[in-house]
Amino acid sequence: MFRFSSLMLGKALVVAEMVNGKVSPATLSAITAASKVGPVTALVAGSNAKDAAAVVATVQSVAEVLATVGEHYDHGLPEEYAPLIEAAVQAHKYTHVFAGTSAFGKNVVPRAAALAGCMPIAEITAVKSEDTFVRQAFAGNAITTVKSKDKVKYCTVRGTAFERVAAEGGSATVSDLPAVSPVKSAKFVEDKLTKSDKPDLATAATVIAGGRGMKSGENFKILEELAAPLHAAVGATRAVVDAGYVPNEMQVGQTGKTVAPNFYLACGISGAIQHVAGMKDSKVIAVINTDEEAPFFQIADYGIVDDLFKVVPALTEKVKANAK
Amino acid sequence: MFRTLPNYLKVAVCVKRVVDYTVKVRVKDNKVQTANSKMSVNPFDEIAIEEAIQLKEKKLATEVVAVTIGSKKAEEVLRTAMALGCDTAVHVVVPDAAAETVEPLAVAQILQKLHEDLKPDIWILGKQAVDDDCGCTAQLLAGLLNVPQGTFASKVEVKGNAVTVTREVDAGHQVVELTTPCVLAADLRLNTPRFPKLPNIMKARKKPIDTRDVAAFGVDIAPHLSTEVVTEPETRKAGVKVKSVDEFYDKLCNEAKVL
């Protein structure tokens, strides 16, 4: 252990997010990032925090789990979470607070940082040392290495930049962290979640995305048909989301989701910088576009200048035939 | 002023001058080159302005004040905000040398001080600035003020001092109810910003701007994060363009092995 001590100067707290009784993929990536600075403690809170803690305790690289029971933590409200994180940092002297870059992490971590007077570090893509991190700015066109002089570093972690730790095989100790009395300045009303049995866009190995060239929401069916045999997720550009073709949680880009799948197939997408910012770390990129001047061809490994309404169904047939 | 309803609100919108979102910036000499780039209002702040003006048009808000923190040149974004319908503007002037390194934390601390002065019921910010891509000023401000926050807002309904916010979350939407004062962060789907009309642009030129020196706030604007290295992302090696669907499939299947 001591051999690696140059990096292991910290004591990290990961604010865990649970999705349907499982640790979220974003949290598993955050644990990888956190384990680079020191021993990792995970925090879970909610009315069923005890059950959640038992699940988190089996995650690799987690040394300790703090469980806070309180129903005011059930919906991830930052007004309630931030004081709890602050109390945990005070009580256990953590040097780092990490969370995944999800809507939850982005909402909660900066607020907790404010309570400590620290500058949060958003969407880190690498941990250089306990106080030096890499992140992107200008829609991914500038990669910056920043050094924090804050006592406690509050970071959100870009999920696609870190491997996810295994959700099994760990054996962390579980201890209680007392709840902070409810703030009640915000009230949870309801969740309107899109139910889907398809692979999650942010973590899928293959992503097929459609842009304005799809012409209508109806036409996304042809992408779904290709996606099904490939177990791929279907994404979209801001333009088609704005046009109401598909729901906004399908948006890939600077202001939508960041994906880095094995294979990204872009159909009818020009490749504007805001879109590319969300997928340029994909391993293999293929582009189908009728416009041979489309900027996307400059970053694509494979491109075909043709009508997607001809190419996509043809690909689907070939994939299906091959599967048989 | 005669008030027919007891719940007339004051709204403050925060606006940032950024490199236009269509510009692809270059990195040179360990620095992002922004000197001659086209600058404009941060796109999310345009949405924040639009929402504030709509609250006024719905007679829910009486006054909209636009706020910016930045160099002398940042004044132009306030002119745009006023041309769009903001009533007044506050410009916290930061010396040019320091303007580029003002962090969200310092911005939030300055806004916290301004809050004592302006006393708005609702702060509306954009969810993130497209230059630093931090996306944390709204949360920091809400935390410092110890008021509720409605981030990634795609729908806002105001009734008395209750603000119902529909938030864009990973798998859909979440609805929360906040009490004023509160801080909102606008997401793309909140509205479609309008364009300023020429006569309004002319009128906005004459409106006074409340200019204040950042030093007067007593906030330490020295960055907590020092930038050590800035590089361009690795360029991908040039790919191949294929002629036929068969060839396309063959490459993806046999060469890239992704199908």
Coordinates of C-alpha atoms in Angstrom, one line a residue, chain A residues 6-307:
Chain A
S6 CA 2.3 9.7 -3.1
L7 CA -1.2 9.7 -4.6
M8 CA -3.0 8.3 -1.5
L9 CA -3.1 11.4 0.6
G10 CA -6.8 11.9 0.7
K11 CA -9.9 10.5 2.4
A12 CA -12.7 10.5 -0.1
L13 CA -16.5 10.6 0.4
V14 CA -18.6 9.5 -2.5
V15 CA -22.2 10.6 -2.5
A16 CA -23.9 7.4 -3.8
E17 CA -27.0 7.5 -6.0
M18 CA -29.3 4.5 -6.1
V19 CA -31.4 3.6 -9.1
N20 CA -34.1 0.9 -8.6
G21 CA -32.2 -0.6 -5.7
K22 CA -28.8 -0.7 -7.5
V23 CA -25.9 1.6 -7.3
S24 CA -26.0 3.9 -10.3
P25 CA -23.4 3.4 -13.0
A26 CA -22.3 7.1 -12.5
T27 CA -21.6 6.3 -8.9
L28 CA -19.5 3.3 -9.8
S29 CA -17.3 5.5 -12.0
A30 CA -17.1 8.1 -9.2
I31 CA -15.8 5.4 -6.9
T32 CA -13.0 4.6 -9.4
A33 CA -12.0 8.3 -9.4
A34 CA -12.2 8.5 -5.6
S35 CA -10.1 5.5 -5.1
K36 CA -7.2 7.3 -6.8
V37 CA -6.9 9.8 -3.9
G38 CA -7.4 7.5 -0.9
P39 CA -9.7 5.2 1.0
V40 CA -13.3 5.6 -0.2
T41 CA -16.4 6.1 2.0
A42 CA -19.8 6.0 0.4
L43 CA -22.8 7.9 1.7
V44 CA -26.3 6.8 1.3
A45 CA -29.4 8.5 2.7
G46 CA -33.1 7.9 2.6
S47 CA -35.8 6.1 4.4
N48 CA -34.4 2.8 3.3
A49 CA -30.8 3.8 3.7
K50 CA -30.1 0.5 5.7
D51 CA -31.0 -1.6 2.6
A52 CA -29.1 0.7 0.3
A53 CA -26.0 0.5 2.5
A54 CA -26.0 -3.3 2.4
V55 CA -26.0 -3.0 -1.4
V56 CA -23.2 -0.4 -1.5
A57 CA -21.1 -2.3 1.0
T58 CA -20.6 -5.1 -1.7
V59 CA -19.2 -2.6 -4.2
Q60 CA -15.5 -3.0 -4.9
S61 CA -13.1 -0.3 -3.6
V62 CA -15.5 0.9 -1.0
A63 CA -14.0 0.8 2.5
E64 CA -16.9 2.2 4.5
V65 CA -20.5 3.0 4.0
L66 CA -22.3 5.8 6.0
A67 CA -26.0 5.3 6.2
T68 CA -28.3 8.1 7.1
V69 CA -31.9 7.2 7.7
G70 CA -34.4 10.0 7.0
E71 CA -37.3 10.3 4.6
H72 CA -36.4 13.8 3.7
Y73 CA -33.5 12.4 1.7
D74 CA -35.7 10.2 -0.5
H75 CA -35.9 12.3 -3.6
G76 CA -32.3 13.7 -3.6
L77 CA -33.3 17.2 -2.8
P78 CA -30.1 19.3 -2.7
E79 CA -31.5 21.5 0.1
E80 CA -31.5 18.4 2.4
Y81 CA -28.4 16.7 1.0
A82 CA -26.0 19.6 1.1
P83 CA -26.1 20.0 4.9
L84 CA -25.8 16.3 5.4
I85 CA -22.6 16.2 3.2
E86 CA -21.3 19.1 5.1
A87 CA -21.9 17.4 8.4
A88 CA -20.2 14.2 7.2
V89 CA -17.2 16.2 6.0
Q90 CA -16.9 18.0 9.3
A91 CA -17.3 14.8 11.4
H92 CA -14.9 12.6 9.4
K93 CA -12.5 15.2 7.9
Y94 CA -12.9 14.1 4.3
T95 CA -10.5 15.8 1.9
H96 CA -12.6 15.0 -1.2
V97 CA -16.2 14.7 -2.1
F98 CA -17.1 13.0 -5.3
A99 CA -20.4 12.2 -7.1
G100 CA -21.2 11.1 -10.6
T101 CA -22.1 13.6 -13.2
S102 CA -25.8 12.9 -13.2
A103 CA -28.6 15.4 -12.7
F104 CA -28.4 14.4 -9.0
G105 CA -24.6 14.9 -8.7
K106 CA -24.6 18.2 -10.6
N107 CA -27.4 19.5 -8.4
V108 CA -26.1 18.5 -5.0
V109 CA -22.3 18.7 -5.1
P110 CA -21.9 22.5 -5.9
R111 CA -24.4 23.3 -3.2
A112 CA -22.5 21.3 -0.7
A113 CA -19.3 23.1 -1.9
A114 CA -20.9 26.5 -1.3
L115 CA -21.6 25.6 2.3
A116 CA -17.8 25.0 2.8
G117 CA -16.8 28.0 0.7
C118 CA -15.0 25.8 -1.8
M119 CA -15.0 26.0 -5.6
P120 CA -16.5 22.8 -7.1
I121 CA -14.7 21.1 -10.0
A122 CA -17.2 20.0 -12.6
E123 CA -17.0 16.8 -14.7
I124 CA -13.5 15.7 -14.1
T125 CA -12.1 13.3 -16.6
A126 CA -8.9 12.3 -14.8
V127 CA -7.3 12.5 -11.4
K128 CA -3.6 13.6 -11.7
S129 CA -2.9 13.9 -8.0
E130 CA -4.9 14.6 -4.9
D131 CA -5.3 18.3 -5.8
T132 CA -4.9 18.2 -9.6
F133 CA -7.6 17.2 -12.0
V134 CA -8.4 17.2 -15.7
R135 CA -11.6 18.6 -17.1
Q136 CA -12.9 19.9 -20.4
A137 CA -14.2 23.4 -21.3
F138 CA -15.5 25.1 -24.4
A139 CA -17.6 22.1 -25.5
G140 CA -14.6 19.8 -25.2
N141 CA -12.3 22.0 -27.3
A142 CA -10.0 22.7 -24.4
I143 CA -8.7 20.1 -22.0
T144 CA -7.6 21.9 -18.9
T145 CA -5.6 20.6 -15.9
V146 CA -6.6 22.5 -12.8
K147 CA -5.0 22.5 -9.4
S148 CA -7.3 23.3 -6.4
K149 CA -6.1 25.1 -3.3
D150 CA -9.3 24.3 -1.5
K151 CA -9.1 22.3 1.7
V152 CA -11.8 20.0 0.5
K153 CA -12.2 19.2 -3.2
Y154 CA -15.8 18.9 -4.4
C155 CA -15.8 17.1 -7.7
T156 CA -18.4 15.6 -10.1
V157 CA -17.0 12.8 -12.2
R158 CA -17.6 12.3 -15.9
G159 CA -18.9 8.7 -16.0
T160 CA -17.5 7.9 -19.4
A161 CA -14.0 8.9 -18.4
F162 CA -13.5 6.3 -15.7
E163 CA -14.0 2.5 -15.6
R164 CA -16.8 1.4 -13.4
V165 CA -15.9 -0.6 -10.3
A166 CA -17.5 -4.0 -10.0
A167 CA -20.8 -3.9 -8.0
E168 CA -19.9 -7.1 -6.2
G169 CA -17.1 -8.6 -4.3
G170 CA -16.5 -5.7 -1.8
S171 CA -17.0 -5.9 1.9
A172 CA -17.2 -2.5 3.4
T173 CA -18.1 -1.8 7.0
V174 CA -21.4 0.0 7.5
S175 CA -21.9 2.8 10.1
D176 CA -24.6 5.2 10.9
L177 CA -24.4 8.9 10.2
P178 CA -27.0 10.9 12.1
A179 CA -29.6 12.8 9.9
V180 CA -29.6 16.6 9.8
S181 CA -33.0 18.0 10.7
P182 CA -35.1 18.7 7.6
V183 CA -34.7 22.1 6.0
K184 CA -38.0 21.8 4.1
S185 CA -37.4 24.9 1.8
A186 CA -38.1 22.7 -1.2
K187 CA -40.9 20.1 -1.5
F188 CA -40.8 17.1 -3.8
V189 CA -44.0 16.9 -5.8
E190 CA -43.6 14.1 -8.3
D191 CA -41.3 12.2 -10.7
K192 CA -42.3 11.8 -14.3
L193 CA -39.9 9.2 -15.6
T194 CA -39.8 7.7 -19.0
K195 CA -40.1 4.0 -18.6
S196 CA -38.0 2.0 -21.0
D197 CA -36.6 -1.5 -21.2
K198 CA -34.0 -0.5 -23.7
P199 CA -30.3 -0.1 -22.8
D200 CA -29.4 3.1 -20.9
L201 CA -28.0 5.7 -23.3
A202 CA -25.2 6.8 -21.0
T203 CA -23.9 3.3 -20.5
A204 CA -24.7 1.4 -23.7
A205 CA -21.9 -0.2 -25.7
T206 CA -23.5 0.9 -29.0
V207 CA -25.3 4.1 -29.6
I208 CA -27.3 4.9 -32.8
A209 CA -28.2 8.5 -33.0
G210 CA -30.4 10.5 -35.3
G211 CA -30.3 14.1 -36.3
R212 CA -32.4 16.5 -38.3
G213 CA -31.9 14.2 -41.4
M214 CA -34.4 11.8 -39.7
K215 CA -37.1 14.3 -40.8
S216 CA -39.7 13.1 -38.2
G217 CA -40.1 11.3 -34.9
E218 CA -41.9 8.5 -36.7
N219 CA -38.7 7.8 -38.7
F220 CA -36.8 7.0 -35.6
K221 CA -38.4 3.6 -35.9
I222 CA -35.8 2.5 -38.4
L223 CA -33.1 3.3 -35.9
E224 CA -35.0 1.3 -33.2
E225 CA -35.1 -1.6 -35.6
L226 CA -31.3 -1.5 -36.1
A227 CA -30.8 -0.9 -32.4
A228 CA -32.8 -4.0 -31.2
P229 CA -30.5 -6.8 -32.6
L230 CA -27.4 -4.8 -31.6
H231 CA -28.7 -4.1 -28.0
A232 CA -27.9 -0.5 -28.8
A233 CA -29.4 2.7 -27.3
V234 CA -30.9 5.3 -29.5
G235 CA -29.8 8.9 -29.1
A236 CA -30.6 12.2 -30.8
T237 CA -29.3 15.7 -31.4
R238 CA -30.6 18.9 -29.8
A239 CA -32.4 19.9 -33.0
V240 CA -34.6 16.8 -33.1
V241 CA -35.3 17.0 -29.4
D242 CA -36.3 20.7 -29.8
A243 CA -38.5 19.8 -32.8
G244 CA -40.3 17.4 -30.4
Y245 CA -39.4 14.2 -32.4
V246 CA -38.1 12.4 -29.4
P247 CA -37.9 13.1 -25.6
N248 CA -35.1 15.2 -24.3
E249 CA -33.4 12.5 -22.2
M250 CA -32.2 11.1 -25.6
Q251 CA -30.1 14.2 -26.3
V252 CA -26.4 13.7 -26.7
G253 CA -24.1 16.7 -26.5
Q254 CA -22.6 19.5 -24.5
T255 CA -25.9 20.2 -22.8
G256 CA -27.3 16.7 -22.9
K257 CA -25.7 13.4 -22.1
T258 CA -22.1 12.5 -22.6
V259 CA -21.6 9.1 -24.1
A260 CA -18.4 7.1 -25.0
P261 CA -19.6 3.8 -26.4
N262 CA -17.7 1.3 -28.3
F263 CA -19.5 2.2 -31.5
Y264 CA -21.4 5.4 -32.3
L265 CA -23.5 5.5 -35.5
A266 CA -24.6 9.0 -36.5
C267 CA -27.5 9.1 -38.9
G268 CA -28.3 12.4 -40.6
I269 CA -26.3 14.5 -38.1
S270 CA -24.1 17.3 -39.4
G271 CA -21.7 17.1 -36.4
A272 CA -22.0 20.5 -34.8
I273 CA -19.4 21.1 -32.0
Q274 CA -22.1 21.0 -29.3
H275 CA -23.2 17.5 -30.4
V276 CA -19.6 16.2 -30.9
A277 CA -18.8 17.4 -27.4
G278 CA -21.0 14.7 -26.1
M279 CA -19.7 11.7 -28.1
K280 CA -16.2 12.3 -29.4
D281 CA -14.6 9.9 -27.0
S282 CA -16.5 7.0 -28.6
K283 CA -14.1 4.3 -29.8
V284 CA -15.5 3.8 -33.3
I285 CA -17.5 6.5 -35.1
A286 CA -19.5 5.9 -38.3
V287 CA -21.5 8.5 -40.1
I288 CA -24.3 8.3 -42.6
N289 CA -25.1 11.6 -44.3
T290 CA -26.1 12.8 -47.8
D291 CA -23.9 15.9 -47.4
E292 CA -20.3 15.0 -48.0
E293 CA -19.3 18.3 -46.5
A294 CA -20.8 17.5 -43.1
P295 CA -18.2 18.2 -40.4
F296 CA -18.9 14.9 -38.9
F297 CA -17.0 13.1 -41.6
Q298 CA -13.8 14.8 -40.3
I299 CA -13.9 12.8 -37.1
A300 CA -15.6 9.6 -38.3
D301 CA -13.7 6.4 -38.7
Y302 CA -16.1 5.3 -41.4
G303 CA -18.4 7.4 -43.4
I304 CA -20.9 6.8 -46.2
V305 CA -22.3 9.6 -48.3
D306 CA -25.8 8.3 -48.9
D307 CA -29.4 8.4 -47.9

